[in-house]
Coordinates of C-alpha atoms and ligand atoms in Angstrom, one line a residue:
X37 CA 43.7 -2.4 13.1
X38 CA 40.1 -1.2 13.4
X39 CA 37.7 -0.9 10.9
X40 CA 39.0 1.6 7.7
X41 CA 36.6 4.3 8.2
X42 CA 39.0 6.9 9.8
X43 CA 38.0 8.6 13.5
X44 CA 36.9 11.7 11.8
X45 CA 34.3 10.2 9.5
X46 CA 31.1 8.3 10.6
X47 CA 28.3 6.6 8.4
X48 CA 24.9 8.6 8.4
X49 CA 23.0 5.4 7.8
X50 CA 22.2 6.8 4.3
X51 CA 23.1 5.3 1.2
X52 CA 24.1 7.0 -1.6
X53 CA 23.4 6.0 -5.6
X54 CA 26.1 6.7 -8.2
X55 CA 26.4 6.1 -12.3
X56 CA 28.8 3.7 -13.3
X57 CA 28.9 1.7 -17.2
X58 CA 28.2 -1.9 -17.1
X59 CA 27.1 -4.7 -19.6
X60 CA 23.7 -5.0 -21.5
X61 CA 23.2 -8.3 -19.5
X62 CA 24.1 -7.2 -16.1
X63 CA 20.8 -4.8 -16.6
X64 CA 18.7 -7.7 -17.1
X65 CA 15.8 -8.5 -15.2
X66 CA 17.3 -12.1 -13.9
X67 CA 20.3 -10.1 -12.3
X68 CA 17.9 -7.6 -10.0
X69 CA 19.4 -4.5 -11.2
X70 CA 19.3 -0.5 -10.1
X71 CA 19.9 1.2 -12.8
X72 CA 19.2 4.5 -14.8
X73 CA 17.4 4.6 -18.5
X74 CA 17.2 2.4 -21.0
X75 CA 14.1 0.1 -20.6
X76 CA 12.8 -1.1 -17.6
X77 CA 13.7 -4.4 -16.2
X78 CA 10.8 -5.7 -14.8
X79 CA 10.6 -7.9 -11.8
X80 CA 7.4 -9.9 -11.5
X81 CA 6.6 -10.6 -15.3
X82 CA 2.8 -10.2 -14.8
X83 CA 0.4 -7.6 -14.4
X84 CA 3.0 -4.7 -15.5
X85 CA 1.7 -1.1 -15.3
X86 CA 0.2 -0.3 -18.6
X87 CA -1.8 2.5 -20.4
X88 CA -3.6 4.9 -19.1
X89 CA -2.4 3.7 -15.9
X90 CA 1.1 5.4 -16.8
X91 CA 0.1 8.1 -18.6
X92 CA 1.3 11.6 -17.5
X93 CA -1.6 12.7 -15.5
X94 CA -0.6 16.7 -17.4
X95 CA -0.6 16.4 -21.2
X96 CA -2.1 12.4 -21.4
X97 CA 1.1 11.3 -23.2
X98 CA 2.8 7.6 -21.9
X99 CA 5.7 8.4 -19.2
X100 CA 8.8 7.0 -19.7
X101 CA 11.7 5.0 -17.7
X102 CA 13.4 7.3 -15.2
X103 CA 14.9 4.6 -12.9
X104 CA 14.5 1.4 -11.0
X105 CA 16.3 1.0 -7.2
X106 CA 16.2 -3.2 -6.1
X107 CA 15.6 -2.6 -2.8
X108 CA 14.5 -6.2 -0.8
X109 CA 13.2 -5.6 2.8
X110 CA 15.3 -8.1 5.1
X111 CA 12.8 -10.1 7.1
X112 CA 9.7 -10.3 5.1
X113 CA 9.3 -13.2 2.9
X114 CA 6.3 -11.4 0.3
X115 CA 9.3 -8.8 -0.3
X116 CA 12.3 -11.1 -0.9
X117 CA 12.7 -9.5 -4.1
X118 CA 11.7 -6.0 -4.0
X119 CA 12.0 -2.9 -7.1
X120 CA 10.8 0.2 -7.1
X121 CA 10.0 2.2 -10.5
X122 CA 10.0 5.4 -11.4
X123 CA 8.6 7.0 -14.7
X124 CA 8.9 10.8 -16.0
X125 CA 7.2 12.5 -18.6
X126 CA 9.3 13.8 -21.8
X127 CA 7.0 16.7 -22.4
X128 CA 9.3 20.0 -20.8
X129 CA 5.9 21.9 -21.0
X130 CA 4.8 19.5 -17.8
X131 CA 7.4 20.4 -15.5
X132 CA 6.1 23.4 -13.9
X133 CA 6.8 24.7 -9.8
X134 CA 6.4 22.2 -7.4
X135 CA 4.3 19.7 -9.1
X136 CA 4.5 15.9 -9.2
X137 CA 1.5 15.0 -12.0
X138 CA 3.9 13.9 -14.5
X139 CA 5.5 11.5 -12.7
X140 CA 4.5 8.1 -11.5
X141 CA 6.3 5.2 -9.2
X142 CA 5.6 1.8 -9.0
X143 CA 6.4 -1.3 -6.7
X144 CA 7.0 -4.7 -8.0
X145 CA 8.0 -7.6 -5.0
X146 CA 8.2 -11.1 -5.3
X147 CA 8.9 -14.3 -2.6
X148 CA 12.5 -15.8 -2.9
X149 CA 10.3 -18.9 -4.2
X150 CA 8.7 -17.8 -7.1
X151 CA 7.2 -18.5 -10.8
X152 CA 9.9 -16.3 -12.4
X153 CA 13.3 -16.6 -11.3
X154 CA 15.7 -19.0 -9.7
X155 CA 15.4 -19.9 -6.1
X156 CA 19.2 -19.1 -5.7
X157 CA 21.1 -16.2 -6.6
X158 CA 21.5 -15.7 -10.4
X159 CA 25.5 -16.6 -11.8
X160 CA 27.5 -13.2 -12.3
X161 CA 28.5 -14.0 -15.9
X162 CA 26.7 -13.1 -19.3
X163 CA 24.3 -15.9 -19.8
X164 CA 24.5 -18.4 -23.2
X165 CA 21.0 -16.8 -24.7
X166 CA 20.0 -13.8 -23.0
X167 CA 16.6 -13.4 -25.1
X168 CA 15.2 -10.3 -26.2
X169 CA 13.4 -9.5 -22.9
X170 CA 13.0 -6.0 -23.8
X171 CA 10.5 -6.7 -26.8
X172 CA 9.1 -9.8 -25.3
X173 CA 8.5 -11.4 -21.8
X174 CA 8.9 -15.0 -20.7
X175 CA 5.1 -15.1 -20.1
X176 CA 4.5 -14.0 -23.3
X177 CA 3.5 -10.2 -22.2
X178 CA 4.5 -8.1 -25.8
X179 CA 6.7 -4.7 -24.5
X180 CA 6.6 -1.9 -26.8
X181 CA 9.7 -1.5 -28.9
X182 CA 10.2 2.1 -28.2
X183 CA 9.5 2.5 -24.3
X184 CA 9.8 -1.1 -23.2
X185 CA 6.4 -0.7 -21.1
X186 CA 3.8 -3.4 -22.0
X187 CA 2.3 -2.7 -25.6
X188 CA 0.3 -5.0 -28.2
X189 CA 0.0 -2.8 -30.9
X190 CA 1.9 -4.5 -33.8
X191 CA 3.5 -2.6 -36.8
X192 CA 0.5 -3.2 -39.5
X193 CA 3.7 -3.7 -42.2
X194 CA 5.9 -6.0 -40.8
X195 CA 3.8 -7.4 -37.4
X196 CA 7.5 -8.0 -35.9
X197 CA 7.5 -4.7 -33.5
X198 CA 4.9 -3.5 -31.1
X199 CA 4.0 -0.2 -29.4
X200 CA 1.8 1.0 -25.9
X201 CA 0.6 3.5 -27.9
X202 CA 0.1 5.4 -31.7
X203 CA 2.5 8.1 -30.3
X204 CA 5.6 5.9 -29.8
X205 CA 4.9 3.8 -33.2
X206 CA 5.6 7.4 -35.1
X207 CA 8.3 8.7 -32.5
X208 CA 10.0 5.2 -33.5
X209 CA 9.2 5.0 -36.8
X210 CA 10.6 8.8 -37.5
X211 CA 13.8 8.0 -35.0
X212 CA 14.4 4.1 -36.8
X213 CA 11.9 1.8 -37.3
X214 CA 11.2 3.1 -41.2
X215 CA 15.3 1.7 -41.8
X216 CA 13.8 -1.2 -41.3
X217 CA 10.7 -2.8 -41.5
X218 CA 10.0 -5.1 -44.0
X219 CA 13.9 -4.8 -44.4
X220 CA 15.4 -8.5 -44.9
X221 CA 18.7 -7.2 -43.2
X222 CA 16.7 -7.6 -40.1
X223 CA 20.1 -6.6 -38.3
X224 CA 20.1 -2.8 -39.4
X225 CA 17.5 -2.8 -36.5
X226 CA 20.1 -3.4 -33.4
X227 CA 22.2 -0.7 -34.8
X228 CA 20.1 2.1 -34.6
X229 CA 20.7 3.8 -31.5
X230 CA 17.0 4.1 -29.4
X231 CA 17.7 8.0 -28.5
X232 CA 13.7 8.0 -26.9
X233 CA 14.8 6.8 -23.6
X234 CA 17.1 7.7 -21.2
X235 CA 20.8 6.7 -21.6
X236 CA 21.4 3.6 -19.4
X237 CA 23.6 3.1 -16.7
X238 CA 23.6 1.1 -13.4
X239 CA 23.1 2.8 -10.0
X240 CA 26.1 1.6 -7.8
X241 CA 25.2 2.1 -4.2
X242 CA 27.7 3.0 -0.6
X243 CA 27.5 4.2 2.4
X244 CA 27.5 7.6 3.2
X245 CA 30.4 8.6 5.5
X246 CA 30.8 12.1 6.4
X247 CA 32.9 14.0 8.3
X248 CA 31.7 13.7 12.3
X249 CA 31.7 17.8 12.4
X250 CA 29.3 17.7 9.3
X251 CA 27.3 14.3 10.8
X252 CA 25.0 16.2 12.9
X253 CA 24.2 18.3 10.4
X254 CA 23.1 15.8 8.0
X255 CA 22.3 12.5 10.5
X256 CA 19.3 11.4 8.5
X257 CA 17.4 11.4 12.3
X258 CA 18.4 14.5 13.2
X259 CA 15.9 16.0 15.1
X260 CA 17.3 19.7 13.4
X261 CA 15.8 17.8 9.7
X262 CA 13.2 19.3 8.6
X263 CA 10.8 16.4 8.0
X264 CA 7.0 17.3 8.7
X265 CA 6.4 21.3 9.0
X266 CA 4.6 21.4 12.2
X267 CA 2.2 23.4 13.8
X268 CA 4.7 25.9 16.0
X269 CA 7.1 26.1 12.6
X270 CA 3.4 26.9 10.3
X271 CA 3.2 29.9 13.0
X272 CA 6.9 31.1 12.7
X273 CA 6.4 30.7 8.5
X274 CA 3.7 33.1 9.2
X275 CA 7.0 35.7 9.3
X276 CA 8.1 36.4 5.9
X277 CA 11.8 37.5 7.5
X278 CA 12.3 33.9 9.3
X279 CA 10.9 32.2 6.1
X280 CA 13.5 33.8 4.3
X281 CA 16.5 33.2 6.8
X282 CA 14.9 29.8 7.5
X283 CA 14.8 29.1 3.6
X284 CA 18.5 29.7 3.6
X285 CA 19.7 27.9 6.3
X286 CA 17.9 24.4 4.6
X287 CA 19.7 25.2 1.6
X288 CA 22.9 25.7 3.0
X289 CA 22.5 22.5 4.6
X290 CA 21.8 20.4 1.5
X291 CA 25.1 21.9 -0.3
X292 CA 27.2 21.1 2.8
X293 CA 26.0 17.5 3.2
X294 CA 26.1 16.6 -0.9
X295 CA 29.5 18.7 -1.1
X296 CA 31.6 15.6 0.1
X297 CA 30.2 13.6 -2.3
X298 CA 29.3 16.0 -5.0
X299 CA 28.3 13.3 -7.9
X300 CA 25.7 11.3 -5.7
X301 CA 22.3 10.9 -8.0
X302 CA 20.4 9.2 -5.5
X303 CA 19.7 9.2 -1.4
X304 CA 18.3 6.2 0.0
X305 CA 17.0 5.8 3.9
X306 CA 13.9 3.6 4.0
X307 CA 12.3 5.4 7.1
X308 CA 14.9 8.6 7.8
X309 CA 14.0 11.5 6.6
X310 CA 14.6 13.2 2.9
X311 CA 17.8 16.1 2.2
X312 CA 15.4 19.2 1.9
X313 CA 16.6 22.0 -0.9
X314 CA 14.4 24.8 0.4
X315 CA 11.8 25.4 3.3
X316 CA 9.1 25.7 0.6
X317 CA 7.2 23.1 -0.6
X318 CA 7.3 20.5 2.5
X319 CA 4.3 17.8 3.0
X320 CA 2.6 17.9 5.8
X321 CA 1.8 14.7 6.9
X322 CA -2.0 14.8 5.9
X323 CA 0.2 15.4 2.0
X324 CA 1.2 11.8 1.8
X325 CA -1.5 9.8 1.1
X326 CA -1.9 5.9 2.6
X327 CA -1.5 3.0 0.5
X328 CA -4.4 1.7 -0.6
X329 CA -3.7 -1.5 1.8
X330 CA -4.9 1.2 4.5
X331 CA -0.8 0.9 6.1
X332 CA 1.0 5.1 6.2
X333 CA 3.5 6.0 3.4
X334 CA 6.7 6.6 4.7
X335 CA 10.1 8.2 3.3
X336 CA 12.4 5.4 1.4
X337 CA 14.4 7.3 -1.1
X338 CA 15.1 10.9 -3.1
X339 CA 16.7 11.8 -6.8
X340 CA 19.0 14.3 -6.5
X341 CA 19.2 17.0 -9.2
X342 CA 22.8 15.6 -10.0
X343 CA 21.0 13.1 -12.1
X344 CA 19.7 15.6 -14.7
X345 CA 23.4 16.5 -15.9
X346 CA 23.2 12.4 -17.1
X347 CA 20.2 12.8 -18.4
X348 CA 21.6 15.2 -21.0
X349 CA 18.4 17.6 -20.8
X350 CA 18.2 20.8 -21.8
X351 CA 18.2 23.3 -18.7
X352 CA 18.4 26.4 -20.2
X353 CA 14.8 27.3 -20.7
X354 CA 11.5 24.7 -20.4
X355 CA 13.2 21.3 -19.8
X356 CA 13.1 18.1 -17.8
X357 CA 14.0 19.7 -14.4
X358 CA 13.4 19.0 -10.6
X359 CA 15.4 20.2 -7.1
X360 CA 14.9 16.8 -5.5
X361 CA 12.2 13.9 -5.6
X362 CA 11.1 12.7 -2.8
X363 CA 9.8 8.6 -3.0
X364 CA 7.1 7.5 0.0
X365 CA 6.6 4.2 0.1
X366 CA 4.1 1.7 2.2
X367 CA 5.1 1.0 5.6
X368 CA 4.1 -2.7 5.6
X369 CA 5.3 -3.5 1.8
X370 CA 1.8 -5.0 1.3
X371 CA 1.4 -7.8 -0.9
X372 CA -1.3 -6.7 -3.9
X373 CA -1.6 -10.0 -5.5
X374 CA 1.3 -9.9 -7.7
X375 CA 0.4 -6.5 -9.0
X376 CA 3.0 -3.4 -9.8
X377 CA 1.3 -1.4 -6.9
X378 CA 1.2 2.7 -7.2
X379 CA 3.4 4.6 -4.7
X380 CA 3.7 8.5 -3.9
X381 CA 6.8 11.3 -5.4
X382 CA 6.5 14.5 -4.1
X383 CA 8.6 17.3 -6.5
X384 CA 10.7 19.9 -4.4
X385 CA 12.1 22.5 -6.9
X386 CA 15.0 25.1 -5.9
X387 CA 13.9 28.2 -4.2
X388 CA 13.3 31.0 -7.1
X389 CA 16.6 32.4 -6.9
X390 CA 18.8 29.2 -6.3
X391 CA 20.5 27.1 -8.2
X392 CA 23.3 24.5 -7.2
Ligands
ZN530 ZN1 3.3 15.4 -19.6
ZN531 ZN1 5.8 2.9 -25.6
ZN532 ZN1 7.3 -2.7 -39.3
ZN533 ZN1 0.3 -1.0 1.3

């Protein structure tokens, strides 16, 4: 028998990110997770982003850990190991039309020889002593107890917990941190739930396989995708009728291609093009700016708005919110030295009067 992927259905060459439950340790740095929440799980154990570098760039307050995709390129050696990160402000004030300032992404890459981690592929079972990575790094870099993002600022009580920043020492010591410091029963600490970040869960990843009558519709190459507006389409925008038939037809689009697969959170293509919401609100290719290496930014992933029903976020009035973001990596991966390079999001909200 042929392969199991029935006549009718054909792979799009995107791959799709799903929520699934898994164990504290499997979310570890040393096993190369994707994963949702929580606190990140950095890759190269130096030079981490820290303040004011990811600060929301709206209301100055530190971001906090959206999600992290592991995402190697096959056939270069500097990107053997290879995470993106994504960070998102908690301030629902910040999330206005169409714009991207409170979010930032980073890149972290590393050789498959390297100072951190094993040259071969980590054992899939919970290891004897899996430290307390979260609060403390193997080269010695202190991680703030409530965010997990690099922080030296002890507690001036107890000296045993350490923040980025003042504003997550009195979220934390509101939320927990007042149970215990200074409290001999050390353990109360583990027990109380950390309900700052995210809740955590790892991003499973397959294939997208779609029906061949839908395939064309949502090929990721398509040459019907609306990727770059160009010139001739600018001109035919100019019409305010076509804009709004236009508008329509891209959002009819994204519901058919995500209504196969209804609970997908995340898109990936490294070089296809993104699942457009809405005709508004597209970059130009002048909008996504070059890596600092000098290389172009190109596509390599999108959150879908899926993601916010997990996120447990209030939608009814100011909240967390987003249609889709868009991720734009560099072309050649460069290699900054070991350093958690910047990379570009672009925020596409729903058309006015849409909503999924
Ligand atoms: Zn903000
Ligand atoms: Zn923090
Ligand atoms: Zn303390
Ligand atoms: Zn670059």
């Amino acid at each position: 028998m042929a392969g199991n992927i029935p006549k009718s259905e054909r792979e799009t060459g995107v791959i799709l990110g799903f929520l699934e439950e898994a164990e504290a340790w499997q979310l570890l740095s040393a096993q190369f997770p994707s994963k949702v929440g929580g606190k990140p799980a950095w890759l190269s154990q130096q030079n981490l982003p820290t303040l004011p570098e990811i600060e929301c760039e709206k209301c100055q307050t530190p971001l906090v850990f959206l999600l992290q995709v592991y995402a190697p390129l096959v056939g270069y050696e500097r990107s053997f190991h290879r995470t993106l990160y994504v960070f998102c402000c908690k301030t629902p004030a910040c999330y206005t039309r169409n714009d991207s300032r409170c979010f930032k992404v980073y890149r972290s890459q590393l050789r498959r020889e390297n100072e951190f981690y094993s040259f071969n592929p980590p054992p899939d079972e919970k290891p004897a002593d899996p430290g307390d990575e979260h609060r403390i790094l193997s080269t010695g870099v202190k991680l703030c107890y409530l965010c997990g993002c690099p922080g030296q600022k002890a507690c001036s009580r107890c000296h045993l917990v350490t923040y980025c920043s003042k504003e997550h020492q009195v979220i934390d010591w509101k939320q927990r941190h007042k149970k215990e410091c200074c409290d001999e029963a050390a353990s109360v600490a583990s027990e109380i739930l950390n309900s700052f970040v995210f809740p955590e869960r790892e991003l499973v990843t397959e294939p997208e396989k779609l029906p061949v009558k839908h395939e064309e519709l949502c090929a990721s190459n398509s040459s019907e995708q609306v990727n770059y507006t160009s010139d001739l389409e600018e001109k035919e925008l100019e019409s305010m009728a076509f804009h709004e038939t236009r508008d329509s037809k891209v959002f009819l689009k994204f519901k058919k291609c995500i209504a196969t697969e209804p609970h997908q959170v995340l898109r990936y293509c490294r070089e296809g093009s993104p699942l457009w919401l809405s005709s508004e609100h597209v970059p130009i290719k002048a909008e996504v700016p070059k890596c600092p290496c000098g290389a172009e930014r190109t596509f390599e992933f999108q959150i879908m708005p899926q993601l916010l029903n997990h996120l447990k976020v209030d939608r009814k009035d100011a909240s967390i919110d987003w249609g889709t973001l868009v991720i734009y990596t560099c072309t050649d991966s460069c290699d900054q030295g070991n350093k958690y390079s910047p990379e570009f999001i672009w925020k596409q909200d729903f058309s006015e009067d849409r909503v999924l």
